[in-house]
């Protein structure tokens, strides 16, 4: 046995691995030479134990010539004579005998349920012995499966028979047994997140409609399409939206949307398009009347010059992010092409499009019906005042974000007093210091509004809102957005002695005025509306037949009862947002409605109603 | 069929006919997922389609209409489920199917 080739070393059993501290430099050095300090200590212990045992019962040893024929040496050594091996074996026997007698061993046997079988006891003792001989991190070891030599690390894992595995074999084992389990878990998580993401997008869980399926498939395979044929315009628009969302709108895809003879082109994300692509729009579609481009940074002077040289007569122009068109080109455009212009929307132009351009509008664009100037840093009070001269204006949206200088109420009042009577839409955003005089002007002048947005203000009072909505001759609104109209005080955030912001009175007044036809309501962050106000507005005897979306996020008084009442009083409701309202915990959401922002990871619960059995997400 | 009580007299199935003459017999409830077909089959409307339970589509060919019928059953089967896997749509049919879906309002 000993003369043959050395038997494959039997890797030590590795039971519960103990956590060990850092190694000394010496241990590292020895380990690199394949010498284990632990092993030396174990051997020494074993020798000492053997010596002790031989002293105690010398006769026993002589007539017991290693009866164990078990060819299971713990550690075969390379240069070992037969005598040496026999000696070592004897020592091992002794050590095992000692282990058997030790308290630790007895304790362990009791733990694992005692068994009187002798061989079992032997094996258990041997396991314990080998365990203490297990390789430490940093040492070399033979892999249990491939028998290759590798260095043991703290992450080396045990093989099926208890031995250590090399990194390659561990990886394979991981793959075999871990893959199925891990995959199933991640897939579940992904499905749940996808569902929540769809809910945020307002897509109700369940089968999609055929149009959506087709548009999505088409968007996926858009590279295969040569042209869209005679698809109806609304579908083209949807398709453009999906492709832009996926950031696929580039020069070649744009060609699909340029259909000669069409009257509108919409690109929701033009960030991949060059100036020449924009010029091509006017070349291929000279009949264009409505142009809507977002993120159209490359729509610059060069493109504007080309547009001015063509016969294109735009009725509506909407440009987002075209901040490379200078004021001269804007003036030129408004002067030369303004007479046809009905709608002008200019977003995010940084330092361009200012007071002078607004001053030009009444002279050059007499027919302008819709004006939108959003996230503009150049317009000031003076420019806003010029809007008062646009007599035909019906839709007005302003978001002036001039750094340092905030707009004042005066020009807004002037505009509303002058053209308020004809306005259908009034949207004023980022107006922190505009006061109740604007609310008063709206109350007095506007009589045709259907959409009203007054956002981000810290000066309006609750009383001002109540007065606006009380005995207002304007018919009920369909869209109302008063979010972030609230008191701000860093020192005393909870106190609101002057009733700043939309509070209980204003909220009740607005629901009394517009509740019957309101479709969209946003009072996000209006945190001074009381629980009583919500309860009285959504009381059992009140219904709001048209409401589709409500945003009550960060209105801290909203609780489960209010949410439940809203679902009852608004039969057509699609989505209710309640971000940051920790009073909403466990509302049962009727089928077909979506509740967003519930403060738990798993989202909302759906319960069946009129047209289906109960179910839970 | 249309004599005594209208709803009871109605067949549970309707026939959809393509321009090239293929006929698909579909469960009425499933076909009415399409708002256009629902209107055609509305018994109060007095349309021919409602009387015979047969809808002829002069602009949809058999291949597309087959896919539409398949979608009706896909939708009907999954009407009370979340996590519905999307129905496979062959890309080459996509445009025609999109036109049909737009027409049928589904």
CSV table of N, CA, C and O in Angstrom, one decimal, chain A residues 191-192 195 204-218 220-221 224-225 227-232 235 239 591 606 611-613 615-617, chain B residues 33 35 67-68 71-72 74-76 78-106:
chain,number,residue,atom,x,y,z
A,191,UNK,N,-41.5,40.7,-12.3
A,191,UNK,CA,-42.9,40.8,-12.7
A,191,UNK,C,-43.6,41.8,-11.8
A,191,UNK,O,-44.4,42.6,-12.3
A,192,UNK,N,-43.3,41.7,-10.5
A,192,UNK,CA,-44.0,42.6,-9.6
A,192,UNK,C,-43.7,44.1,-9.9
A,192,UNK,O,-44.5,45.0,-9.9
A,195,UNK,N,-45.4,45.3,-13.0
A,195,UNK,CA,-46.8,45.6,-12.7
A,195,UNK,C,-46.9,46.9,-12.1
A,195,UNK,O,-47.8,47.8,-12.5
A,204,UNK,N,-53.7,49.5,-16.7
A,204,UNK,CA,-54.3,48.6,-15.7
A,204,UNK,C,-53.9,47.2,-16.0
A,204,UNK,O,-53.8,46.8,-17.2
A,205,UNK,N,-53.6,46.4,-14.9
A,205,UNK,CA,-53.1,45.1,-15.2
A,205,UNK,C,-54.1,44.2,-15.9
A,205,UNK,O,-55.3,44.4,-15.7
A,206,UNK,N,-53.7,43.3,-16.8
A,206,UNK,CA,-54.6,42.5,-17.6
A,206,UNK,C,-54.2,42.5,-19.0
A,206,UNK,O,-53.1,43.1,-19.4
A,207,UNK,N,-55.0,41.9,-19.8
A,207,UNK,CA,-54.7,41.8,-21.3
A,207,UNK,C,-54.7,43.2,-21.9
A,207,UNK,O,-55.6,44.0,-21.6
A,208,UNK,N,-53.7,43.5,-22.7
A,208,UNK,CA,-53.7,44.8,-23.4
A,208,UNK,C,-54.6,44.8,-24.6
A,208,UNK,O,-55.0,43.7,-25.1
A,209,UNK,N,-55.0,46.0,-25.0
A,209,UNK,CA,-55.9,46.0,-26.2
A,209,UNK,C,-55.1,45.7,-27.5
A,209,UNK,O,-53.9,45.9,-27.5
A,210,UNK,N,-55.8,45.3,-28.5
A,210,UNK,CA,-55.1,44.9,-29.7
A,210,UNK,C,-54.3,46.0,-30.3
A,210,UNK,O,-53.2,45.8,-30.8
A,211,UNK,N,-54.8,47.2,-30.3
A,211,UNK,CA,-54.1,48.4,-30.8
A,211,UNK,C,-52.7,48.5,-30.1
A,211,UNK,O,-51.7,48.7,-30.8
A,212,UNK,N,-52.8,48.5,-28.8
A,212,UNK,CA,-51.5,48.6,-28.1
A,212,UNK,C,-50.5,47.5,-28.4
A,212,UNK,O,-49.4,47.8,-28.7
A,213,UNK,N,-51.1,46.3,-28.5
A,213,UNK,CA,-50.2,45.2,-28.8
A,213,UNK,C,-49.5,45.4,-30.2
A,213,UNK,O,-48.3,45.2,-30.4
A,214,UNK,N,-50.3,45.8,-31.2
A,214,UNK,CA,-49.8,46.0,-32.5
A,214,UNK,C,-48.8,47.1,-32.5
A,214,UNK,O,-47.7,47.0,-33.1
A,215,UNK,N,-49.1,48.2,-31.8
A,215,UNK,CA,-48.2,49.4,-31.9
A,215,UNK,C,-46.8,49.0,-31.2
A,215,UNK,O,-45.8,49.3,-31.7
A,216,UNK,N,-46.9,48.2,-30.1
A,216,UNK,CA,-45.7,47.8,-29.5
A,216,UNK,C,-44.9,46.8,-30.4
A,216,UNK,O,-43.7,46.9,-30.4
A,217,UNK,N,-45.6,45.9,-31.0
A,217,UNK,CA,-44.9,45.0,-31.9
A,217,UNK,C,-44.2,45.8,-33.1
A,217,UNK,O,-43.1,45.6,-33.4
A,218,UNK,N,-45.0,46.8,-33.6
A,218,UNK,CA,-44.5,47.6,-34.7
A,218,UNK,C,-43.2,48.4,-34.2
A,218,UNK,O,-42.2,48.5,-34.9
A,220,UNK,N,-41.2,47.5,-31.9
A,220,UNK,CA,-40.1,46.6,-31.8
A,220,UNK,C,-39.4,46.3,-33.1
A,220,UNK,O,-38.2,46.1,-33.2
A,221,UNK,N,-40.2,46.2,-34.2
A,221,UNK,CA,-39.7,45.8,-35.5
A,221,UNK,C,-39.7,46.9,-36.4
A,221,UNK,O,-39.8,46.8,-37.6
A,224,UNK,N,-37.8,47.0,-39.7
A,224,UNK,CA,-38.3,46.2,-40.9
A,224,UNK,C,-39.2,47.0,-41.7
A,224,UNK,O,-39.5,46.6,-42.9
A,225,UNK,N,-39.8,48.1,-41.2
A,225,UNK,CA,-40.8,48.8,-41.9
A,225,UNK,C,-40.2,49.7,-43.0
A,225,UNK,O,-39.2,50.4,-42.8
A,227,UNK,N,-42.5,51.8,-44.8
A,227,UNK,CA,-43.4,53.0,-44.6
A,227,UNK,C,-44.6,52.6,-43.7
A,227,UNK,O,-44.8,51.4,-43.6
A,228,UNK,N,-45.2,53.6,-43.2
A,228,UNK,CA,-46.4,53.2,-42.4
A,228,UNK,C,-47.7,53.2,-43.1
A,228,UNK,O,-48.7,53.0,-42.6
A,229,UNK,N,-47.6,53.3,-44.5
A,229,UNK,CA,-48.8,53.3,-45.3
A,229,UNK,C,-49.7,54.4,-44.9
A,229,UNK,O,-49.3,55.5,-44.6
A,230,UNK,N,-51.0,54.1,-44.9
A,230,UNK,CA,-52.0,55.2,-44.5
A,230,UNK,C,-52.5,55.0,-43.1
A,230,UNK,O,-53.7,55.0,-42.9
A,231,UNK,N,-51.6,54.8,-42.2
A,231,UNK,CA,-52.1,54.7,-40.8
A,231,UNK,C,-52.7,56.1,-40.4
A,231,UNK,O,-52.3,57.1,-40.8
A,232,UNK,N,-53.8,56.0,-39.6
A,232,UNK,CA,-54.4,57.2,-39.1
A,232,UNK,C,-53.5,58.0,-38.2
A,232,UNK,O,-52.6,57.5,-37.5
A,235,UNK,N,-52.6,57.2,-34.5
A,235,UNK,CA,-51.8,56.0,-34.3
A,235,UNK,C,-50.3,56.4,-34.6
A,235,UNK,O,-49.4,55.9,-33.9
A,239,UNK,N,-47.2,56.0,-32.0
A,239,UNK,CA,-46.0,55.2,-32.4
A,239,UNK,C,-44.8,56.1,-32.2
A,239,UNK,O,-43.7,55.7,-31.7
A,591,UNK,N,-62.1,47.1,-8.3
A,591,UNK,CA,-61.6,46.7,-9.6
A,591,UNK,C,-61.7,47.8,-10.7
A,591,UNK,O,-62.7,48.6,-10.7
A,606,UNK,N,-56.5,44.8,-4.9
A,606,UNK,CA,-57.7,45.0,-5.7
A,606,UNK,C,-58.8,44.0,-5.2
A,606,UNK,O,-58.5,42.9,-4.9
A,611,UNK,N,-68.3,44.0,-11.9
A,611,UNK,CA,-68.1,43.2,-13.1
A,611,UNK,C,-67.0,42.2,-13.0
A,611,UNK,O,-66.2,42.0,-13.9
A,612,UNK,N,-66.9,41.5,-11.9
A,612,UNK,CA,-65.9,40.5,-11.8
A,612,UNK,C,-65.7,40.0,-10.4
A,612,UNK,O,-66.0,40.7,-9.4
A,613,UNK,N,-65.1,38.8,-10.3
A,613,UNK,CA,-64.9,38.3,-9.0
A,613,UNK,C,-63.7,38.9,-8.4
A,613,UNK,O,-62.9,39.6,-9.0
A,615,UNK,N,-60.2,39.7,-6.6
A,615,UNK,CA,-58.8,39.2,-6.8
A,615,UNK,C,-57.8,40.1,-6.1
A,615,UNK,O,-58.2,41.3,-5.8
A,616,UNK,N,-56.6,39.7,-6.0
A,616,UNK,CA,-55.6,40.4,-5.3
A,616,UNK,C,-54.4,40.5,-6.1
A,616,UNK,O,-54.0,39.5,-6.7
A,617,UNK,N,-53.7,41.6,-6.1
A,617,UNK,CA,-52.4,41.7,-6.8
A,617,UNK,C,-51.4,41.3,-5.7
A,617,UNK,O,-51.4,42.0,-4.7
B,33,UNK,N,-65.8,42.5,-27.3
B,33,UNK,CA,-64.6,43.3,-26.8
B,33,UNK,C,-64.4,44.4,-27.7
B,33,UNK,O,-64.0,45.5,-27.3
B,35,UNK,N,-65.5,47.4,-29.6
B,35,UNK,CA,-66.6,48.3,-29.5
B,35,UNK,C,-67.4,48.5,-30.8
B,35,UNK,O,-68.6,48.6,-30.7
B,67,UNK,N,-56.5,36.4,-37.0
B,67,UNK,CA,-55.7,36.9,-35.9
B,67,UNK,C,-56.6,37.7,-34.9
B,67,UNK,O,-56.4,37.7,-33.7
B,68,UNK,N,-57.5,38.5,-35.5
B,68,UNK,CA,-58.4,39.3,-34.7
B,68,UNK,C,-59.3,38.3,-33.8
B,68,UNK,O,-59.4,38.5,-32.6
B,71,UNK,N,-57.3,37.1,-31.1
B,71,UNK,CA,-57.2,38.0,-30.0
B,71,UNK,C,-58.4,38.1,-29.2
B,71,UNK,O,-58.4,38.2,-28.0
B,72,UNK,N,-59.6,38.0,-29.8
B,72,UNK,CA,-60.9,38.0,-29.0
B,72,UNK,C,-60.8,36.9,-28.0
B,72,UNK,O,-61.2,37.1,-26.8
B,74,UNK,N,-58.1,35.3,-26.8
B,74,UNK,CA,-57.0,35.6,-25.9
B,74,UNK,C,-57.5,36.6,-24.8
B,74,UNK,O,-57.3,36.4,-23.6
B,75,UNK,N,-58.2,37.6,-25.2
B,75,UNK,CA,-58.7,38.6,-24.3
B,75,UNK,C,-59.8,38.0,-23.4
B,75,UNK,O,-59.8,38.3,-22.2
B,76,UNK,N,-60.7,37.2,-24.0
B,76,UNK,CA,-61.8,36.7,-23.3
B,76,UNK,C,-61.3,35.7,-22.2
B,76,UNK,O,-61.7,35.7,-21.0
B,78,UNK,N,-58.4,35.8,-20.7
B,78,UNK,CA,-57.6,36.5,-19.7
B,78,UNK,C,-58.3,37.6,-19.1
B,78,UNK,O,-57.7,38.5,-18.5
B,79,UNK,N,-59.6,37.7,-19.2
B,79,UNK,CA,-60.3,38.9,-18.8
B,79,UNK,C,-60.2,39.2,-17.3
B,79,UNK,O,-60.4,40.3,-16.9
B,80,UNK,N,-60.0,38.2,-16.5
B,80,UNK,CA,-59.9,38.5,-15.1
B,80,UNK,C,-58.5,38.2,-14.5
B,80,UNK,O,-58.4,37.8,-13.4
B,81,UNK,N,-57.5,38.4,-15.3
B,81,UNK,CA,-56.2,38.0,-14.8
B,81,UNK,C,-55.2,39.2,-14.9
B,81,UNK,O,-55.4,40.1,-15.8
B,82,UNK,N,-54.3,39.2,-14.0
B,82,UNK,CA,-53.2,40.1,-14.1
B,82,UNK,C,-52.0,39.3,-14.7
B,82,UNK,O,-52.2,38.1,-14.9
B,83,UNK,N,-50.9,39.9,-15.0
B,83,UNK,CA,-49.7,39.2,-15.4
B,83,UNK,C,-50.0,38.4,-16.7
B,83,UNK,O,-49.6,37.3,-16.8
B,84,UNK,N,-50.7,39.0,-17.6
B,84,UNK,CA,-51.1,38.3,-18.8
B,84,UNK,C,-49.9,38.4,-19.8
B,84,UNK,O,-49.4,39.5,-20.1
B,85,UNK,N,-49.4,37.3,-20.3
B,85,UNK,CA,-48.3,37.4,-21.3
B,85,UNK,C,-48.9,38.0,-22.6
B,85,UNK,O,-50.0,37.7,-22.9
B,86,UNK,N,-48.1,38.8,-23.2
B,86,UNK,CA,-48.6,39.5,-24.4
B,86,UNK,C,-48.8,38.5,-25.5
B,86,UNK,O,-48.1,37.5,-25.6
B,87,UNK,N,-49.8,38.7,-26.3
B,87,UNK,CA,-50.1,37.8,-27.5
B,87,UNK,C,-49.0,38.1,-28.5
B,87,UNK,O,-48.7,39.2,-28.8
B,88,UNK,N,-48.5,37.0,-29.1
B,88,UNK,CA,-47.5,37.1,-30.2
B,88,UNK,C,-48.2,37.7,-31.5
B,88,UNK,O,-49.2,37.2,-31.9
B,89,UNK,N,-47.6,38.7,-32.0
B,89,UNK,CA,-48.1,39.2,-33.3
B,89,UNK,C,-47.0,39.1,-34.3
B,89,UNK,O,-46.0,39.7,-34.1
B,90,UNK,N,-47.3,38.4,-35.4
B,90,UNK,CA,-46.2,38.3,-36.4
B,90,UNK,C,-46.0,39.7,-37.0
B,90,UNK,O,-46.9,40.4,-37.4
B,91,UNK,N,-44.7,40.2,-37.1
B,91,UNK,CA,-44.4,41.5,-37.5
B,91,UNK,C,-45.0,41.9,-38.9
B,91,UNK,O,-45.4,43.0,-39.2
B,92,UNK,N,-45.0,40.8,-39.8
B,92,UNK,CA,-45.5,41.1,-41.1
B,92,UNK,C,-47.0,41.5,-41.2
B,92,UNK,O,-47.4,42.1,-42.1
B,93,UNK,N,-47.7,41.0,-40.2
B,93,UNK,CA,-49.1,41.3,-40.1
B,93,UNK,C,-49.4,42.6,-39.4
B,93,UNK,O,-50.6,43.1,-39.4
B,94,UNK,N,-48.4,43.1,-38.7
B,94,UNK,CA,-48.6,44.2,-37.8
B,94,UNK,C,-49.4,45.4,-38.3
B,94,UNK,O,-50.3,45.8,-37.7
B,95,UNK,N,-48.9,45.9,-39.4
B,95,UNK,CA,-49.6,47.1,-39.9
B,95,UNK,C,-51.0,46.9,-40.3
B,95,UNK,O,-51.9,47.6,-39.9
B,96,UNK,N,-51.3,45.8,-41.0
B,96,UNK,CA,-52.7,45.5,-41.4
B,96,UNK,C,-53.6,45.3,-40.2
B,96,UNK,O,-54.7,45.7,-40.1
B,97,UNK,N,-53.0,44.6,-39.2
B,97,UNK,CA,-53.7,44.3,-38.0
B,97,UNK,C,-54.0,45.5,-37.2
B,97,UNK,O,-55.0,45.7,-36.6
B,98,UNK,N,-53.0,46.4,-37.2
B,98,UNK,CA,-53.2,47.7,-36.6
B,98,UNK,C,-54.3,48.5,-37.2
B,98,UNK,O,-55.2,49.1,-36.4
B,99,UNK,N,-54.4,48.5,-38.5
B,99,UNK,CA,-55.5,49.2,-39.2
B,99,UNK,C,-56.8,48.5,-38.8
B,99,UNK,O,-57.8,49.3,-38.5
B,100,UNK,N,-56.9,47.2,-38.7
B,100,UNK,CA,-58.1,46.5,-38.4
B,100,UNK,C,-58.5,46.8,-36.9
B,100,UNK,O,-59.6,47.1,-36.6
B,101,UNK,N,-57.4,46.8,-36.0
B,101,UNK,CA,-57.7,47.1,-34.6
B,101,UNK,C,-58.3,48.5,-34.4
B,101,UNK,O,-59.2,48.7,-33.7
B,102,UNK,N,-57.7,49.4,-35.2
B,102,UNK,CA,-58.2,50.8,-35.1
B,102,UNK,C,-59.6,50.9,-35.6
B,102,UNK,O,-60.5,51.5,-35.0
B,103,UNK,N,-59.9,50.2,-36.7
B,103,UNK,CA,-61.3,50.2,-37.2
B,103,UNK,C,-62.3,49.5,-36.2
B,103,UNK,O,-63.4,50.0,-36.0
B,104,UNK,N,-61.8,48.4,-35.7
B,104,UNK,CA,-62.7,47.7,-34.8
B,104,UNK,C,-62.8,48.3,-33.4
B,104,UNK,O,-63.6,47.9,-32.5
B,105,UNK,N,-61.9,49.2,-33.1
B,105,UNK,CA,-61.9,49.9,-31.8
B,105,UNK,C,-61.7,48.9,-30.7
B,105,UNK,O,-62.4,48.8,-29.7
B,106,UNK,N,-60.6,48.1,-30.8
B,106,UNK,CA,-60.3,47.2,-29.7
B,106,UNK,C,-59.0,47.6,-29.1
B,106,UNK,O,-58.0,47.9,-29.8
